[in-house]
PDB file of N, CA, C and O in Angstrom:
ATOM      1  N   MET H   1       4.903  92.946  26.796  1.00  0.00           N
ATOM      2  CA  MET H   1       3.946  93.765  27.688  1.00  0.00           C
ATOM      3  C   MET H   1       3.849  92.994  28.950  1.00  0.00           C
ATOM      4  O   MET H   1       3.724  91.981  29.320  1.00  0.00           O
ATOM      5  N   PHE H   2       4.045  93.911  29.977  1.00  0.00           N
ATOM      6  CA  PHE H   2       3.733  93.822  31.543  1.00  0.00           C
ATOM      7  C   PHE H   2       2.510  94.001  31.848  1.00  0.00           C
ATOM      8  O   PHE H   2       1.939  95.415  31.369  1.00  0.00           O
ATOM      9  N   PHE H   3       2.064  93.487  33.092  1.00  0.00           N
ATOM     10  CA  PHE H   3       0.748  93.437  33.427  1.00  0.00           C
ATOM     11  C   PHE H   3       1.002  93.197  35.017  1.00  0.00           C
ATOM     12  O   PHE H   3       1.830  92.614  35.280  1.00  0.00           O
ATOM     13  N   ILE H   4      -0.184  94.059  35.862  1.00  0.00           N
ATOM     14  CA  ILE H   4      -0.098  93.392  37.293  1.00  0.00           C
ATOM     15  C   ILE H   4      -1.811  92.904  37.307  1.00  0.00           C
ATOM     16  O   ILE H   4      -2.319  92.871  36.490  1.00  0.00           O
ATOM     17  N   LYS H   5      -2.049  92.115  38.376  1.00  0.00           N
ATOM     18  CA  LYS H   5      -3.524  91.676  38.765  1.00  0.00           C
ATOM     19  C   LYS H   5      -3.819  92.087  40.012  1.00  0.00           C
ATOM     20  O   LYS H   5      -3.222  92.327  40.721  1.00  0.00           O
ATOM     21  N   HIS H   6      -5.179  92.666  39.799  1.00  0.00           N
ATOM     22  CA  HIS H   6      -5.579  93.238  40.742  1.00  0.00           C
ATOM     23  C   HIS H   6      -7.164  93.030  40.830  1.00  0.00           C
ATOM     24  O   HIS H   6      -7.837  93.173  40.099  1.00  0.00           O
ATOM     25  N   HIS H   7      -7.383  92.283  42.229  1.00  0.00           N
ATOM     26  CA  HIS H   7      -8.572  91.510  42.224  1.00  0.00           C
ATOM     27  C   HIS H   7      -8.929  90.372  40.999  1.00  0.00           C
ATOM     28  O   HIS H   7     -10.224  90.467  40.626  1.00  0.00           O
ATOM     29  N   GLY H   8      -7.789  89.657  40.697  1.00  0.00           N
ATOM     30  CA  GLY H   8      -7.920  89.014  39.827  1.00  0.00           C
ATOM     31  C   GLY H   8      -8.225  89.295  38.441  1.00  0.00           C
ATOM     32  O   GLY H   8      -8.231  88.506  37.724  1.00  0.00           O
ATOM     33  N   LYS H   9      -7.905  90.365  38.337  1.00  0.00           N
ATOM     34  CA  LYS H   9      -7.889  91.072  36.564  1.00  0.00           C
ATOM     35  C   LYS H   9      -6.898  91.348  36.368  1.00  0.00           C
ATOM     36  O   LYS H   9      -5.844  92.296  37.070  1.00  0.00           O
ATOM     37  N   ARG H  10      -6.533  91.208  34.943  1.00  0.00           N
ATOM     38  CA  ARG H  10      -4.948  91.820  34.552  1.00  0.00           C
ATOM     39  C   ARG H  10      -5.072  93.480  34.164  1.00  0.00           C
ATOM     40  O   ARG H  10      -6.162  94.106  33.732  1.00  0.00           O
ATOM     41  N   VAL H  11      -4.237  93.942  35.035  1.00  0.00           N
ATOM     42  CA  VAL H  11      -4.251  95.668  34.412  1.00  0.00           C
ATOM     43  C   VAL H  11      -2.751  95.810  33.927  1.00  0.00           C
ATOM     44  O   VAL H  11      -1.603  95.691  34.225  1.00  0.00           O
ATOM     45  N   ASP H  12      -2.903  96.029  32.388  1.00  0.00           N
ATOM     46  CA  ASP H  12      -1.731  96.420  31.644  1.00  0.00           C
ATOM     47  C   ASP H  12      -1.135  97.712  32.363  1.00  0.00           C
ATOM     48  O   ASP H  12      -1.841  98.586  32.624  1.00  0.00           O
ATOM     49  N   LEU H  13       0.155  97.595  32.035  1.00  0.00           N
ATOM     50  CA  LEU H  13       0.901  98.500  32.280  1.00  0.00           C
ATOM     51  C   LEU H  13       1.417  99.580  31.260  1.00  0.00           C
ATOM     52  O   LEU H  13       2.127  99.286  30.413  1.00  0.00           O
ATOM     53  N   ALA H  14       1.004 100.633  31.228  1.00  0.00           N
ATOM     54  CA  ALA H  14       0.997 101.361  29.972  1.00  0.00           C
ATOM     55  C   ALA H  14       2.059 102.921  30.083  1.00  0.00           C
ATOM     56  O   ALA H  14       2.533 102.908  31.429  1.00  0.00           O
ATOM     57  N   GLU H  15       2.712 103.160  28.948  1.00  0.00           N
ATOM     58  CA  GLU H  15       4.011 103.741  29.187  1.00  0.00           C
ATOM     59  C   GLU H  15       3.797 105.111  30.153  1.00  0.00           C
ATOM     60  O   GLU H  15       4.675 105.556  31.171  1.00  0.00           O
ATOM     61  N   HIS H  16       2.789 105.427  29.917  1.00  0.00           N
ATOM     62  CA  HIS H  16       2.713 106.827  30.948  1.00  0.00           C
ATOM     63  C   HIS H  16       1.578 106.700  32.074  1.00  0.00           C
ATOM     64  O   HIS H  16       1.419 107.748  32.696  1.00  0.00           O
ATOM     65  N   GLU H  17       1.725 105.463  32.173  1.00  0.00           N
ATOM     66  CA  GLU H  17       0.671 105.258  33.572  1.00  0.00           C
ATOM     67  C   GLU H  17       0.998 104.056  34.791  1.00  0.00           C
ATOM     68  O   GLU H  17       0.410 103.761  35.729  1.00  0.00           O
ATOM     69  N   VAL H  18       2.714 104.581  34.677  1.00  0.00           N
ATOM     70  CA  VAL H  18       3.172 103.787  36.102  1.00  0.00           C
ATOM     71  C   VAL H  18       3.615 104.938  37.034  1.00  0.00           C
ATOM     72  O   VAL H  18       4.095 105.943  36.809  1.00  0.00           O
ATOM     73  N   TYR H  19       3.238 104.679  38.517  1.00  0.00           N
ATOM     74  CA  TYR H  19       3.759 105.535  39.348  1.00  0.00           C
ATOM     75  C   TYR H  19       4.341 105.103  40.265  1.00  0.00           C
ATOM     76  O   TYR H  19       4.576 104.146  40.530  1.00  0.00           O
ATOM     77  N   THR H  20       4.968 106.078  41.258  1.00  0.00           N
ATOM     78  CA  THR H  20       6.015 105.636  42.345  1.00  0.00           C
ATOM     79  C   THR H  20       5.898 106.703  43.572  1.00  0.00           C
ATOM     80  O   THR H  20       5.430 107.918  43.109  1.00  0.00           O
ATOM     81  N   TYR H  21       6.320 106.467  44.276  1.00  0.00           N
ATOM     82  CA  TYR H  21       6.276 107.440  45.706  1.00  0.00           C
ATOM     83  C   TYR H  21       7.959 107.837  45.595  1.00  0.00           C
ATOM     84  O   TYR H  21       8.757 107.098  45.582  1.00  0.00           O
ATOM     85  N   CYS H  22       7.788 109.604  45.758  1.00  0.00           N
ATOM     86  CA  CYS H  22       9.313 110.128  45.967  1.00  0.00           C
ATOM     87  C   CYS H  22       9.787 109.663  47.543  1.00  0.00           C
ATOM     88  O   CYS H  22       9.236 109.622  48.492  1.00  0.00           O
ATOM     89  N   PRO H  23      10.932 109.104  47.272  1.00  0.00           N
ATOM     90  CA  PRO H  23      11.274 108.673  48.967  1.00  0.00           C
ATOM     91  C   PRO H  23      11.884 109.377  49.787  1.00  0.00           C
ATOM     92  O   PRO H  23      12.069 109.206  50.729  1.00  0.00           O
ATOM     93  N   GLN H  24      12.258 111.021  49.539  1.00  0.00           N
ATOM     94  CA  GLN H  24      12.152 112.151  50.331  1.00  0.00           C
ATOM     95  C   GLN H  24      11.047 112.625  50.690  1.00  0.00           C
ATOM     96  O   GLN H  24      10.751 112.555  51.871  1.00  0.00           O
ATOM     97  N   CYS H  25       9.807 113.079  49.869  1.00  0.00           N
ATOM     98  CA  CYS H  25       8.737 113.776  50.221  1.00  0.00           C
ATOM     99  C   CYS H  25       7.150 112.759  50.344  1.00  0.00           C
ATOM    100  O   CYS H  25       6.694 113.518  50.423  1.00  0.00           O
ATOM    101  N   GLY H  26       7.285 111.839  49.767  1.00  0.00           N
ATOM    102  CA  GLY H  26       6.424 110.945  49.370  1.00  0.00           C
ATOM    103  C   GLY H  26       5.439 111.285  48.558  1.00  0.00           C
ATOM    104  O   GLY H  26       4.152 110.659  48.459  1.00  0.00           O
ATOM    105  N   LYS H  27       5.606 112.094  47.615  1.00  0.00           N
ATOM    106  CA  LYS H  27       4.694 112.592  46.660  1.00  0.00           C
ATOM    107  C   LYS H  27       4.401 111.816  45.478  1.00  0.00           C
ATOM    108  O   LYS H  27       5.721 111.092  45.069  1.00  0.00           O
ATOM    109  N   VAL H  28       3.625 111.449  45.169  1.00  0.00           N
ATOM    110  CA  VAL H  28       3.238 110.213  44.211  1.00  0.00           C
ATOM    111  C   VAL H  28       3.598 110.959  42.691  1.00  0.00           C
ATOM    112  O   VAL H  28       2.943 111.906  42.310  1.00  0.00           O
ATOM    113  N   HIS H  29       4.512 110.422  41.855  1.00  0.00           N
ATOM    114  CA  HIS H  29       4.582 110.875  40.419  1.00  0.00           C
ATOM    115  C   HIS H  29       4.761 109.481  39.480  1.00  0.00           C
ATOM    116  O   HIS H  29       4.911 108.961  39.836  1.00  0.00           O
ATOM    117  N   THR H  30       4.819 110.165  38.227  1.00  0.00           N
ATOM    118  CA  THR H  30       4.620 109.076  37.096  1.00  0.00           C
ATOM    119  C   THR H  30       6.390 108.754  36.910  1.00  0.00           C
ATOM    120  O   THR H  30       7.280 109.982  37.139  1.00  0.00           O
ATOM    121  N   VAL H  31       6.410 107.597  36.325  1.00  0.00           N
ATOM    122  CA  VAL H  31       7.954 107.295  35.868  1.00  0.00           C
ATOM    123  C   VAL H  31       7.950 106.692  34.731  1.00  0.00           C
ATOM    124  O   VAL H  31       6.898 105.952  34.082  1.00  0.00           O
ATOM    125  N   ASP H  32       8.929 106.948  33.850  1.00  0.00           N
ATOM    126  CA  ASP H  32       8.899 105.774  32.625  1.00  0.00           C
ATOM    127  C   ASP H  32       9.747 104.796  32.698  1.00  0.00           C
ATOM    128  O   ASP H  32      10.957 105.114  32.700  1.00  0.00           O
ATOM    129  N   LEU H  33       9.489 103.773  32.761  1.00  0.00           N
ATOM    130  CA  LEU H  33      10.445 102.415  32.761  1.00  0.00           C
ATOM    131  C   LEU H  33      10.999 102.286  31.703  1.00  0.00           C
ATOM    132  O   LEU H  33      11.991 101.630  31.740  1.00  0.00           O
ATOM    133  N   ILE H  34      10.652 102.661  30.579  1.00  0.00           N
ATOM    134  CA  ILE H  34      11.384 102.073  29.649  1.00  0.00           C
ATOM    135  C   ILE H  34      12.627 103.323  29.772  1.00  0.00           C
ATOM    136  O   ILE H  34      13.931 102.835  29.494  1.00  0.00           O
ATOM    137  N   GLU H  35      12.691 104.351  29.904  1.00  0.00           N
ATOM    138  CA  GLU H  35      13.556 105.352  29.624  1.00  0.00           C
ATOM    139  C   GLU H  35      14.781 104.797  30.853  1.00  0.00           C
ATOM    140  O   GLU H  35      16.046 104.610  30.779  1.00  0.00           O
ATOM    141  N   MET H  36      14.181 104.499  32.184  1.00  0.00           N
ATOM    142  CA  MET H  36      14.760 104.159  33.155  1.00  0.00           C
ATOM    143  C   MET H  36      15.690 102.730  33.363  1.00  0.00           C
ATOM    144  O   MET H  36      17.107 102.636  33.314  1.00  0.00           O
ATOM    145  N   ALA H  37      15.095 101.805  32.224  1.00  0.00           N
ATOM    146  CA  ALA H  37      15.651 100.396  32.065  1.00  0.00           C
ATOM    147  C   ALA H  37      17.039 100.797  31.217  1.00  0.00           C
ATOM    148  O   ALA H  37      18.125 100.366  30.847  1.00  0.00           O
ATOM    149  N   GLN H  38      16.717 101.676  30.437  1.00  0.00           N
ATOM    150  CA  GLN H  38      17.693 102.178  29.043  1.00  0.00           C
ATOM    151  C   GLN H  38      18.775 102.886  29.874  1.00  0.00           C
ATOM    152  O   GLN H  38      20.057 102.775  29.502  1.00  0.00           O
ATOM    153  N   GLU H  39      18.674 103.885  30.844  1.00  0.00           N
ATOM    154  CA  GLU H  39      19.657 104.622  31.374  1.00  0.00           C
ATOM    155  C   GLU H  39      20.550 103.765  32.505  1.00  0.00           C
ATOM    156  O   GLU H  39      21.341 104.351  32.943  1.00  0.00           O
ATOM    157  N   LEU H  40      19.606 103.009  33.212  1.00  0.00           N
ATOM    158  CA  LEU H  40      20.551 102.240  34.219  1.00  0.00           C
ATOM    159  C   LEU H  40      20.770 100.894  34.180  1.00  0.00           C
ATOM    160  O   LEU H  40      20.015 100.336  33.979  1.00  0.00           O
ATOM    161  N   PRO H  41      22.257 100.711  34.210  1.00  0.00           N
ATOM    162  CA  PRO H  41      22.593  99.410  33.948  1.00  0.00           C
ATOM    163  C   PRO H  41      22.245  98.132  34.858  1.00  0.00           C
ATOM    164  O   PRO H  41      21.991  97.066  34.256  1.00  0.00           O
ATOM    165  N   ASP H  42      21.900  98.593  36.131  1.00  0.00           N
ATOM    166  CA  ASP H  42      21.750  97.532  36.888  1.00  0.00           C
ATOM    167  C   ASP H  42      20.003  97.981  37.156  1.00  0.00           C
ATOM    168  O   ASP H  42      19.753  97.443  38.584  1.00  0.00           O
ATOM    169  N   PHE H  43      19.064  98.203  36.617  1.00  0.00           N
ATOM    170  CA  PHE H  43      17.721  98.599  36.777  1.00  0.00           C
ATOM    171  C   PHE H  43      17.109  97.484  37.365  1.00  0.00           C
ATOM    172  O   PHE H  43      17.278  96.465  36.623  1.00  0.00           O
ATOM    173  N   ASP H  44      16.207  97.867  38.549  1.00  0.00           N
ATOM    174  CA  ASP H  44      15.276  96.560  38.450  1.00  0.00           C
ATOM    175  C   ASP H  44      13.855  97.358  39.663  1.00  0.00           C
ATOM    176  O   ASP H  44      14.308  98.299  40.181  1.00  0.00           O
ATOM    177  N   LEU H  45      12.711  96.893  39.554  1.00  0.00           N
ATOM    178  CA  LEU H  45      11.900  97.372  40.031  1.00  0.00           C
ATOM    179  C   LEU H  45      11.476  97.717  41.582  1.00  0.00           C
ATOM    180  O   LEU H  45      11.232  98.324  41.768  1.00  0.00           O
ATOM    181  N   PHE H  46      12.332  97.162  42.208  1.00  0.00           N
ATOM    182  CA  PHE H  46      12.156  96.504  43.453  1.00  0.00           C
ATOM    183  C   PHE H  46      13.229  97.288  44.475  1.00  0.00           C
ATOM    184  O   PHE H  46      13.246  97.593  45.684  1.00  0.00           O
ATOM    185  N   SER H  47      14.382  97.749  43.848  1.00  0.00           N
ATOM    186  CA  SER H  47      15.432  98.449  44.498  1.00  0.00           C
ATOM    187  C   SER H  47      15.626  99.833  43.824  1.00  0.00           C
ATOM    188  O   SER H  47      16.416 100.733  44.347  1.00  0.00           O
ATOM    189  N   THR H  48      15.079 100.286  42.811  1.00  0.00           N
ATOM    190  CA  THR H  48      15.245 101.719  42.302  1.00  0.00           C
ATOM    191  C   THR H  48      14.216 102.977  43.139  1.00  0.00           C
ATOM    192  O   THR H  48      13.125 102.399  42.975  1.00  0.00           O
ATOM    193  N   ALA H  49      14.953 103.883  43.452  1.00  0.00           N
ATOM    194  CA  ALA H  49      14.309 104.690  44.181  1.00  0.00           C
ATOM    195  C   ALA H  49      14.229 106.154  43.142  1.00  0.00           C
ATOM    196  O   ALA H  49      15.084 106.563  42.616  1.00  0.00           O
ATOM    197  N   VAL H  50      13.383 106.705  42.930  1.00  0.00           N
ATOM    198  CA  VAL H  50      12.996 107.777  41.687  1.00  0.00           C
ATOM    199  C   VAL H  50      12.379 108.928  42.576  1.00  0.00           C
ATOM    200  O   VAL H  50      10.923 109.130  42.841  1.00  0.00           O
ATOM    201  N   TYR H  51      13.402 109.901  42.772  1.00  0.00           N
ATOM    202  CA  TYR H  51      12.651 111.161  43.315  1.00  0.00           C
ATOM    203  C   TYR H  51      12.162 112.229  42.541  1.00  0.00           C
ATOM    204  O   TYR H  51      12.279 112.049  41.258  1.00  0.00           O
ATOM    205  N   CYS H  52      10.748 112.754  43.016  1.00  0.00           N
ATOM    206  CA  CYS H  52      10.045 113.734  42.203  1.00  0.00           C
ATOM    207  C   CYS H  52      10.828 115.021  41.745  1.00  0.00           C
ATOM    208  O   CYS H  52      11.980 114.769  42.121  1.00  0.00           O
ATOM    209  N   ARG H  53      10.774 115.647  41.105  1.00  0.00           N
ATOM    210  CA  ARG H  53      11.093 116.735  40.362  1.00  0.00           C
ATOM    211  C   ARG H  53      11.908 117.871  41.220  1.00  0.00           C
ATOM    212  O   ARG H  53      12.880 118.276  41.279  1.00  0.00           O
ATOM    213  N   GLU H  54      11.124 118.101  42.033  1.00  0.00           N
ATOM    214  CA  GLU H  54      11.122 119.025  43.340  1.00  0.00           C
ATOM    215  C   GLU H  54      12.287 118.316  43.895  1.00  0.00           C
ATOM    216  O   GLU H  54      13.344 119.410  44.587  1.00  0.00           O
ATOM    217  N   CYS H  55      12.177 117.258  44.500  1.00  0.00           N
ATOM    218  CA  CYS H  55      13.311 116.768  45.526  1.00  0.00           C
ATOM    219  C   CYS H  55      14.567 116.550  44.527  1.00  0.00           C
ATOM    220  O   CYS H  55      15.630 116.875  45.234  1.00  0.00           O
ATOM    221  N   SER H  56      14.366 116.376  43.311  1.00  0.00           N
ATOM    222  CA  SER H  56      15.510 116.093  42.337  1.00  0.00           C
ATOM    223  C   SER H  56      16.527 117.420  42.267  1.00  0.00           C
ATOM    224  O   SER H  56      17.758 117.236  42.303  1.00  0.00           O
ATOM    225  N   LYS H  57      15.558 118.348  42.464  1.00  0.00           N
ATOM    226  CA  LYS H  57      15.905 119.479  41.903  1.00  0.00           C
ATOM    227  C   LYS H  57      16.937 120.289  43.313  1.00  0.00           C
ATOM    228  O   LYS H  57      18.004 120.591  43.142  1.00  0.00           O
ATOM    229  N   LYS H  58      16.176 120.117  44.136  1.00  0.00           N
ATOM    230  CA  LYS H  58      16.957 120.328  45.645  1.00  0.00           C
ATOM    231  C   LYS H  58      18.134 119.536  45.920  1.00  0.00           C
ATOM    232  O   LYS H  58      19.253 120.100  46.463  1.00  0.00           O
ATOM    233  N   LYS H  59      18.347 118.216  45.484  1.00  0.00           N
ATOM    234  CA  LYS H  59      19.461 117.481  45.767  1.00  0.00           C
ATOM    235  C   LYS H  59      20.868 117.957  44.685  1.00  0.00           C
ATOM    236  O   LYS H  59      21.867 117.871  45.001  1.00  0.00           O
ATOM    237  N   ALA H  60      20.165 118.553  43.481  1.00  0.00           N
ATOM    238  CA  ALA H  60      21.287 118.721  42.469  1.00  0.00           C
ATOM    239  C   ALA H  60      21.611 120.030  43.082  1.00  0.00           C
ATOM    240  O   ALA H  60      22.746 120.409  42.819  1.00  0.00           O
ATOM    241  N   ASP H  61      20.846 121.107  43.739  1.00  0.00           N
ATOM    242  CA  ASP H  61      21.268 122.287  43.883  1.00  0.00           C
ATOM    243  C   ASP H  61      22.306 122.018  45.264  1.00  0.00           C
ATOM    244  O   ASP H  61      23.049 123.185  45.453  1.00  0.00           O
ATOM    245  N   CYS H  62      22.353 120.850  46.162  1.00  0.00           N
ATOM    246  CA  CYS H  62      22.928 120.886  47.213  1.00  0.00           C
ATOM    247  C   CYS H  62      24.456 120.173  46.648  1.00  0.00           C
ATOM    248  O   CYS H  62      25.322 120.494  47.789  1.00  0.00           O
ATOM    249  N   ARG H  63      24.621 120.145  45.903  1.00  0.00           N
ATOM    250  CA  ARG H  63      26.062 119.273  45.147  1.00  0.00           C
ATOM    251  C   ARG H  63      26.953 120.261  44.775  1.00  0.00           C
ATOM    252  O   ARG H  63      26.792 121.777  44.682  1.00  0.00           O
TER     253      ARG H  63
END
C-alpha cells in the first residue's frame, strides 16, 4: 500500500482517489495508477503526464 503524509498524518492512496492535472488544459482528473504501471514500461510518478479525456481526444483527432 502506498500513502502520503499530510500535516503529519498518513493518507492512503485509494485506487480511484488519485488525481493529476492535465498538462494541456490544467483540468484536475482521476488516474488509475495500477493501469498506468501495467501499460507503461518506464512508468514513474514524476515524469508521466496524463491528459484529460477531452485533450486526449483532441490529440488523437489531430493525427
